[in-house]
Tab-separated table of N, CA, C and O in Angstrom:
chain	number	residue	atom	x	y	z
A	109	UNK	N	-30.132	-13.179	-3.447
A	109	UNK	CA	-30.218	-11.660	-3.082
A	109	UNK	C	-30.634	-10.737	-3.625
A	109	UNK	O	-29.928	-10.362	-4.593
A	110	UNK	N	-31.413	-9.824	-3.205
A	110	UNK	CA	-32.024	-8.497	-4.142
A	110	UNK	C	-31.218	-7.489	-3.743
A	110	UNK	O	-30.229	-7.586	-3.174
A	111	UNK	N	-31.213	-6.528	-4.697
A	111	UNK	CA	-30.455	-5.339	-4.405
A	111	UNK	C	-30.857	-4.433	-3.088
A	111	UNK	O	-29.651	-3.821	-2.744
A	112	UNK	N	-31.817	-4.654	-2.638
A	112	UNK	CA	-32.174	-3.945	-1.615
A	112	UNK	C	-31.417	-4.720	-0.441
A	112	UNK	O	-31.146	-4.036	0.472
A	113	UNK	N	-31.106	-5.710	-0.523
A	113	UNK	CA	-30.249	-6.539	0.694
A	113	UNK	C	-28.682	-6.502	0.753
A	113	UNK	O	-28.028	-7.058	1.280
A	114	UNK	N	-28.375	-5.832	-0.602
A	114	UNK	CA	-26.967	-6.066	-0.920
A	114	UNK	C	-26.278	-4.440	-0.476
A	114	UNK	O	-27.219	-3.580	-0.925
A	115	UNK	N	-25.345	-4.508	-0.035
A	115	UNK	CA	-25.103	-3.077	0.819
A	115	UNK	C	-23.979	-2.787	-0.335
A	115	UNK	O	-23.469	-3.297	-1.038
A	116	UNK	N	-23.616	-1.359	-0.345
A	116	UNK	CA	-22.421	-1.015	-1.249
A	116	UNK	C	-21.372	-1.361	-0.843
A	116	UNK	O	-20.414	-1.499	-2.046
A	117	UNK	N	-20.790	-1.559	0.394
A	117	UNK	CA	-19.783	-2.780	0.539
A	117	UNK	C	-19.686	-3.790	-0.087
A	117	UNK	O	-18.753	-4.271	-0.654
A	118	UNK	N	-20.443	-4.482	0.047
A	118	UNK	CA	-20.889	-5.931	-0.700
A	118	UNK	C	-20.360	-5.705	-2.144
A	118	UNK	O	-20.033	-6.333	-2.671
A	119	UNK	N	-21.122	-4.732	-2.452
A	119	UNK	CA	-21.221	-4.579	-4.030
A	119	UNK	C	-19.821	-4.081	-4.605
A	119	UNK	O	-19.429	-4.864	-5.468
A	120	UNK	N	-19.090	-3.159	-4.118
A	120	UNK	CA	-17.898	-2.562	-4.018
A	120	UNK	C	-16.654	-4.022	-4.119
A	120	UNK	O	-15.870	-3.866	-4.923
A	121	UNK	N	-17.173	-4.643	-3.089
A	121	UNK	CA	-16.064	-5.845	-2.878
A	121	UNK	C	-15.969	-6.962	-4.294
A	121	UNK	O	-15.241	-7.208	-4.585
A	122	UNK	N	-17.289	-6.895	-4.460
A	122	UNK	CA	-17.508	-7.918	-5.481
A	122	UNK	C	-16.962	-7.244	-6.883
A	122	UNK	O	-16.217	-8.164	-7.697
A	123	UNK	N	-17.528	-6.239	-7.098
A	123	UNK	CA	-17.199	-5.767	-8.348
A	123	UNK	C	-15.227	-5.492	-8.387
A	123	UNK	O	-14.811	-5.644	-9.473
A	124	UNK	N	-14.674	-5.132	-7.276
A	124	UNK	CA	-13.119	-5.534	-7.320
A	124	UNK	C	-12.715	-6.544	-7.526
A	124	UNK	O	-11.753	-7.119	-8.160
A	125	UNK	N	-13.353	-7.619	-6.598
A	125	UNK	CA	-12.692	-9.007	-7.041
A	125	UNK	C	-13.055	-9.434	-8.394
A	125	UNK	O	-12.076	-10.106	-9.073
A	126	UNK	N	-14.102	-9.564	-9.061
A	126	UNK	CA	-14.228	-9.599	-10.400
A	126	UNK	C	-13.506	-8.772	-11.505
A	126	UNK	O	-13.096	-9.728	-12.093
A	127	UNK	N	-13.294	-7.706	-11.317
A	127	UNK	CA	-12.379	-6.936	-12.084
A	127	UNK	C	-10.512	-7.392	-11.921
A	127	UNK	O	-10.151	-7.110	-12.841
A	128	UNK	N	-10.188	-7.853	-10.589
A	128	UNK	CA	-9.012	-7.711	-10.294
A	128	UNK	C	-8.509	-9.254	-10.265
A	128	UNK	O	-7.598	-9.833	-9.966
A	129	UNK	N	-9.605	-10.008	-10.562
A	129	UNK	CA	-9.786	-11.553	-10.326
A	129	UNK	C	-8.563	-12.182	-9.162
A	129	UNK	O	-7.694	-12.849	-9.276
A	130	UNK	N	-9.258	-11.547	-7.747
A	130	UNK	CA	-8.668	-12.129	-6.755
A	130	UNK	C	-10.216	-12.233	-5.608
A	130	UNK	O	-11.067	-11.473	-5.673
A	131	UNK	N	-9.696	-12.676	-4.765
A	131	UNK	CA	-10.862	-13.168	-3.681
A	131	UNK	C	-10.239	-12.535	-2.228
A	131	UNK	O	-10.538	-12.465	-1.582
A	132	UNK	N	-8.944	-11.747	-2.713
A	132	UNK	CA	-8.320	-11.001	-1.469
A	132	UNK	C	-8.594	-9.803	-1.359
A	132	UNK	O	-7.558	-8.648	-2.002
A	133	UNK	N	-9.661	-9.387	-1.042
A	133	UNK	CA	-10.418	-7.995	-1.104
A	133	UNK	C	-11.039	-7.734	-0.076
A	133	UNK	O	-11.797	-8.505	0.583
A	134	UNK	N	-10.796	-6.781	0.763
A	134	UNK	CA	-11.346	-5.900	2.084
A	134	UNK	C	-11.798	-4.630	1.660
A	134	UNK	O	-11.242	-3.888	1.197
A	135	UNK	N	-13.062	-4.132	1.671
A	135	UNK	CA	-13.918	-3.027	1.886
A	135	UNK	C	-14.763	-3.009	2.969
A	135	UNK	O	-15.188	-3.684	3.676
A	136	UNK	N	-14.230	-1.586	3.605
A	136	UNK	CA	-14.971	-1.680	4.988
A	136	UNK	C	-15.452	-0.068	4.769
A	136	UNK	O	-15.092	0.907	4.449
A	137	UNK	N	-16.622	-0.035	5.224
A	137	UNK	CA	-17.240	1.082	5.607
A	137	UNK	C	-16.419	1.888	6.791
A	137	UNK	O	-16.450	1.511	7.515
A	138	UNK	N	-16.552	3.392	6.392
A	138	UNK	CA	-16.145	4.299	7.467
A	138	UNK	C	-16.876	3.820	8.751
A	138	UNK	O	-18.256	3.824	8.709
A	139	UNK	N	-16.219	4.162	10.030
A	139	UNK	CA	-16.957	3.821	11.079
A	139	UNK	C	-18.248	4.804	11.605
A	139	UNK	O	-19.144	4.213	11.978
A	140	UNK	N	-18.210	6.041	11.206
A	140	UNK	CA	-18.884	7.017	11.133
A	140	UNK	C	-20.020	7.207	10.165
A	140	UNK	O	-20.750	7.985	10.075
A	141	UNK	N	-20.133	6.238	9.246
A	141	UNK	CA	-20.879	6.167	7.900
A	141	UNK	C	-21.514	4.996	7.914
A	141	UNK	O	-21.012	4.057	7.234
A	142	UNK	N	-22.713	4.892	8.593
A	142	UNK	CA	-23.651	3.493	8.325
A	142	UNK	C	-23.780	3.194	6.999
A	142	UNK	O	-24.157	1.956	6.625
A	143	UNK	N	-24.240	4.168	5.915
A	143	UNK	CA	-24.466	3.771	4.856
A	143	UNK	C	-23.405	3.176	3.824
A	143	UNK	O	-23.650	2.774	2.592
A	144	UNK	N	-22.057	3.397	4.334
A	144	UNK	CA	-20.922	2.997	3.337
A	144	UNK	C	-20.706	3.822	2.019
A	144	UNK	O	-20.240	3.426	1.131
A	145	UNK	N	-21.104	5.288	2.285
A	145	UNK	CA	-20.913	5.914	1.254
A	145	UNK	C	-19.156	6.289	1.142
A	145	UNK	O	-18.743	6.974	0.283
A	146	UNK	N	-18.778	6.230	2.323
A	146	UNK	CA	-17.220	6.413	2.437
A	146	UNK	C	-16.636	5.098	2.688
A	146	UNK	O	-17.086	4.268	3.792
A	147	UNK	N	-15.487	4.592	2.029
A	147	UNK	CA	-14.991	3.213	2.325
A	147	UNK	C	-13.451	3.200	2.336
A	147	UNK	O	-12.906	3.987	1.871
A	148	UNK	N	-12.713	2.190	2.941
A	148	UNK	CA	-11.443	1.750	2.646
A	148	UNK	C	-11.077	0.617	1.978
A	148	UNK	O	-12.205	-0.468	2.478
A	149	UNK	N	-10.077	0.525	1.512
A	149	UNK	CA	-10.120	-0.600	0.471
A	149	UNK	C	-8.956	-1.289	0.836
A	149	UNK	O	-7.619	-0.604	0.689
A	150	UNK	N	-8.730	-2.710	0.871
A	150	UNK	CA	-7.451	-3.224	0.605
A	150	UNK	C	-7.505	-4.541	-0.315
A	150	UNK	O	-8.607	-5.347	-0.335
A	151	UNK	N	-6.792	-4.384	-1.222
A	151	UNK	CA	-6.686	-5.551	-2.326
A	151	UNK	C	-5.168	-6.293	-2.557
A	151	UNK	O	-4.218	-5.404	-2.618
A	152	UNK	N	-5.154	-7.493	-3.006
A	152	UNK	CA	-4.208	-7.801	-2.926
A	152	UNK	C	-4.269	-8.777	-4.596
A	152	UNK	O	-5.327	-9.532	-4.169
A	153	UNK	N	-3.568	-8.309	-5.411
A	153	UNK	CA	-3.933	-9.134	-6.985
A	153	UNK	C	-2.672	-9.245	-7.886
A	153	UNK	O	-1.770	-8.083	-7.567
A	154	UNK	N	-2.680	-10.170	-8.337
A	154	UNK	CA	-1.408	-10.258	-9.401
A	154	UNK	C	-1.639	-9.146	-10.560
A	154	UNK	O	-0.913	-9.202	-11.225
A	155	UNK	N	-2.832	-8.735	-10.733
A	155	UNK	CA	-2.985	-7.617	-11.957
A	155	UNK	C	-2.305	-6.502	-11.402
A	155	UNK	O	-1.967	-5.830	-12.298
A	156	UNK	N	-1.562	-6.240	-10.204
A	156	UNK	CA	-0.983	-5.216	-9.805
A	156	UNK	C	0.594	-5.258	-10.306
A	156	UNK	O	1.515	-4.600	-9.987
A	157	UNK	N	1.090	-6.597	-10.439
A	157	UNK	CA	2.640	-6.597	-10.768
A	157	UNK	C	3.097	-5.848	-11.869
A	157	UNK	O	2.599	-5.585	-12.953
A	158	UNK	N	3.877	-5.119	-11.875
A	158	UNK	CA	4.772	-4.348	-12.531
A	158	UNK	C	3.880	-2.669	-12.877
A	158	UNK	O	4.360	-1.864	-13.823
A	159	UNK	N	3.066	-2.350	-11.753
A	159	UNK	CA	2.394	-1.326	-11.928
A	159	UNK	C	2.612	-0.502	-10.726
A	159	UNK	O	3.135	-1.010	-9.650
A	160	UNK	N	2.584	0.995	-11.150
A	160	UNK	CA	3.113	1.715	-9.768
A	160	UNK	C	1.815	2.109	-9.285
A	160	UNK	O	0.646	1.721	-9.433
A	161	UNK	N	1.949	2.662	-7.833
A	161	UNK	CA	0.892	2.800	-6.973
A	161	UNK	C	-0.527	3.362	-7.895
A	161	UNK	O	-1.964	3.136	-7.402
A	162	UNK	N	-0.038	4.569	-8.501
A	162	UNK	CA	-1.404	5.101	-9.047
A	162	UNK	C	-1.838	4.392	-10.010
A	162	UNK	O	-3.305	4.276	-10.196
A	163	UNK	N	-1.370	3.735	-10.801
A	163	UNK	CA	-1.849	2.737	-11.744
A	163	UNK	C	-2.572	1.735	-11.246
A	163	UNK	O	-3.898	1.089	-11.685
A	164	UNK	N	-2.061	1.390	-9.872
A	164	UNK	CA	-3.103	0.293	-9.364
A	164	UNK	C	-4.113	0.651	-8.710
A	164	UNK	O	-5.313	0.482	-8.742
A	165	UNK	N	-4.287	1.766	-8.209
A	165	UNK	CA	-5.208	2.572	-7.852
A	165	UNK	C	-6.388	3.042	-8.855
A	165	UNK	O	-7.894	2.665	-8.762
A	166	UNK	N	-5.966	3.227	-9.800
A	166	UNK	CA	-6.881	3.496	-11.247
A	166	UNK	C	-7.584	2.128	-11.810
A	166	UNK	O	-8.607	2.225	-12.179
A	167	UNK	N	-6.822	0.941	-11.499
A	167	UNK	CA	-7.739	-0.460	-11.684
A	167	UNK	C	-8.731	-0.445	-10.634
A	167	UNK	O	-9.879	-1.059	-11.075
A	168	UNK	N	-8.667	-0.037	-9.334
A	168	UNK	CA	-9.796	-0.065	-8.468
A	168	UNK	C	-10.881	0.672	-8.887
A	168	UNK	O	-11.904	0.204	-8.793
A	169	UNK	N	-10.214	1.989	-9.172
A	169	UNK	CA	-11.114	3.094	-9.379
A	169	UNK	C	-12.013	2.745	-10.787
A	169	UNK	O	-13.685	2.918	-10.805
A	170	UNK	N	-11.543	1.973	-11.569
A	170	UNK	CA	-12.394	1.873	-12.738
A	170	UNK	C	-13.500	0.803	-12.370
A	170	UNK	O	-14.386	0.780	-13.106
A	171	UNK	N	-12.984	-0.245	-11.758
A	171	UNK	CA	-14.104	-1.189	-10.915
A	171	UNK	C	-15.386	-0.725	-10.380
A	171	UNK	O	-16.380	-1.051	-10.401
A	172	UNK	N	-15.006	0.326	-9.920
A	172	UNK	CA	-15.922	1.007	-8.668
A	172	UNK	C	-16.745	2.294	-9.558
A	172	UNK	O	-17.338	2.790	-8.795
A	173	UNK	N	-16.372	2.598	-11.157
A	173	UNK	CA	-16.774	3.706	-11.392
A	173	UNK	C	-18.425	3.809	-11.543
A	173	UNK	O	-18.514	5.084	-10.991
A	174	UNK	N	-19.223	3.427	-11.627
A	174	UNK	CA	-20.510	3.264	-11.495
A	174	UNK	C	-20.829	3.841	-9.900
A	174	UNK	O	-22.046	4.634	-9.926
A	175	UNK	N	-20.478	2.818	-9.226
A	175	UNK	CA	-20.889	3.294	-7.721
A	175	UNK	C	-20.477	4.640	-7.139
A	175	UNK	O	-20.986	5.280	-6.718
A	176	UNK	N	-19.307	5.213	-7.846
A	176	UNK	CA	-18.535	6.428	-7.790
A	176	UNK	C	-19.622	7.576	-8.042
A	176	UNK	O	-19.728	8.794	-7.739
A	177	UNK	N	-20.177	7.542	-9.279
A	177	UNK	CA	-21.138	8.357	-9.845
A	177	UNK	C	-22.263	8.194	-8.997
A	177	UNK	O	-23.285	8.622	-9.102
A	178	UNK	N	-22.764	7.477	-7.926
A	178	UNK	CA	-23.674	7.304	-7.228
A	178	UNK	C	-23.528	7.298	-5.796
A	178	UNK	O	-23.185	8.040	-5.050
A	179	UNK	N	-23.997	5.846	-5.138
A	179	UNK	CA	-23.906	5.843	-3.727
A	179	UNK	C	-22.676	5.766	-3.012
A	179	UNK	O	-22.474	6.437	-1.859
A	180	UNK	N	-21.627	5.560	-3.657
A	180	UNK	CA	-20.117	5.840	-3.052
A	180	UNK	C	-19.627	7.304	-3.083
A	180	UNK	O	-19.323	7.427	-4.356
A	181	UNK	N	-19.464	8.008	-2.071
A	181	UNK	CA	-19.049	9.326	-2.433
A	181	UNK	C	-17.387	9.445	-2.101
A	181	UNK	O	-16.832	10.461	-3.089
A	182	UNK	N	-16.817	8.320	-1.312
A	182	UNK	CA	-15.580	8.450	-1.405
A	182	UNK	C	-14.479	7.218	-0.872
A	182	UNK	O	-15.232	6.478	-0.038
A	183	UNK	N	-13.559	7.247	-1.430
A	183	UNK	CA	-13.010	6.066	-1.011
A	183	UNK	C	-11.614	6.676	0.241
A	183	UNK	O	-10.922	7.845	-0.368
A	184	UNK	N	-11.626	6.542	1.179
A	184	UNK	CA	-11.103	7.138	2.390
A	184	UNK	C	-9.472	6.855	2.213
A	184	UNK	O	-8.662	7.608	2.625
A	185	UNK	N	-9.336	5.411	2.149
A	185	UNK	CA	-7.704	4.835	1.655
A	185	UNK	C	-7.899	3.931	1.080
A	185	UNK	O	-8.923	3.046	1.098
A	186	UNK	N	-6.475	3.228	0.602
A	186	UNK	CA	-6.535	2.297	-0.568
A	186	UNK	C	-5.269	1.729	-0.508
A	186	UNK	O	-4.203	2.212	-0.519
A	187	UNK	N	-4.922	0.327	-0.241
A	187	UNK	CA	-4.040	-0.476	-0.063
A	187	UNK	C	-4.048	-1.372	-1.391
A	187	UNK	O	-5.007	-2.165	-1.269
A	188	UNK	N	-2.992	-1.040	-2.370
A	188	UNK	CA	-3.198	-2.231	-3.328
A	188	UNK	C	-1.576	-2.788	-3.306
A	188	UNK	O	-0.787	-2.273	-3.505
A	189	UNK	N	-1.694	-4.128	-2.942
A	189	UNK	CA	-0.440	-5.224	-3.139
A	189	UNK	C	-0.897	-6.133	-3.928
A	189	UNK	O	-1.682	-6.551	-4.255
A	190	UNK	N	0.936	-6.403	-4.374
A	190	UNK	CA	0.777	-7.619	-5.193
A	190	UNK	C	0.790	-9.013	-4.200
A	190	UNK	O	1.113	-8.611	-2.975
A	191	UNK	N	0.724	-10.457	-4.337
A	191	UNK	CA	0.702	-11.262	-3.730
A	191	UNK	C	2.128	-11.396	-2.822
A	191	UNK	O	2.340	-11.752	-1.627
A	192	UNK	N	3.150	-11.112	-3.711
A	192	UNK	CA	4.602	-11.113	-3.021
A	192	UNK	C	4.786	-10.123	-2.089
A	192	UNK	O	5.319	-10.145	-0.864
A	193	UNK	N	4.317	-8.828	-2.443
A	193	UNK	CA	4.201	-7.540	-1.337
A	193	UNK	C	3.523	-8.247	-0.384
A	193	UNK	O	3.587	-7.475	1.131
A	194	UNK	N	2.402	-8.991	-0.242
A	194	UNK	CA	1.416	-8.851	0.828
A	194	UNK	C	1.971	-10.010	1.887
A	194	UNK	O	1.454	-10.310	2.890
A	195	UNK	N	3.289	-10.736	1.401
A	195	UNK	CA	3.566	-11.738	2.379
A	195	UNK	C	4.397	-11.391	3.568
A	195	UNK	O	4.791	-10.294	3.154
């Protein structure tokens, strides 16, 4: 798959998945934004254990830092849960 064939949503999903060692990642582009420059994110990861909400969000933003400096303009919403919280 070339970079032209990969959407920003797919790139974000992979980067979050890799950084937080989880396959339970959902990244969705805003309905009125076909380019995916605004996204909503849901993540379930053991890496969130013992962390406050802001610390969890910081881990996600860290994974997306390069995209936030370019094609990704905003994260409209973010839900970060541990596996226990997601049950």
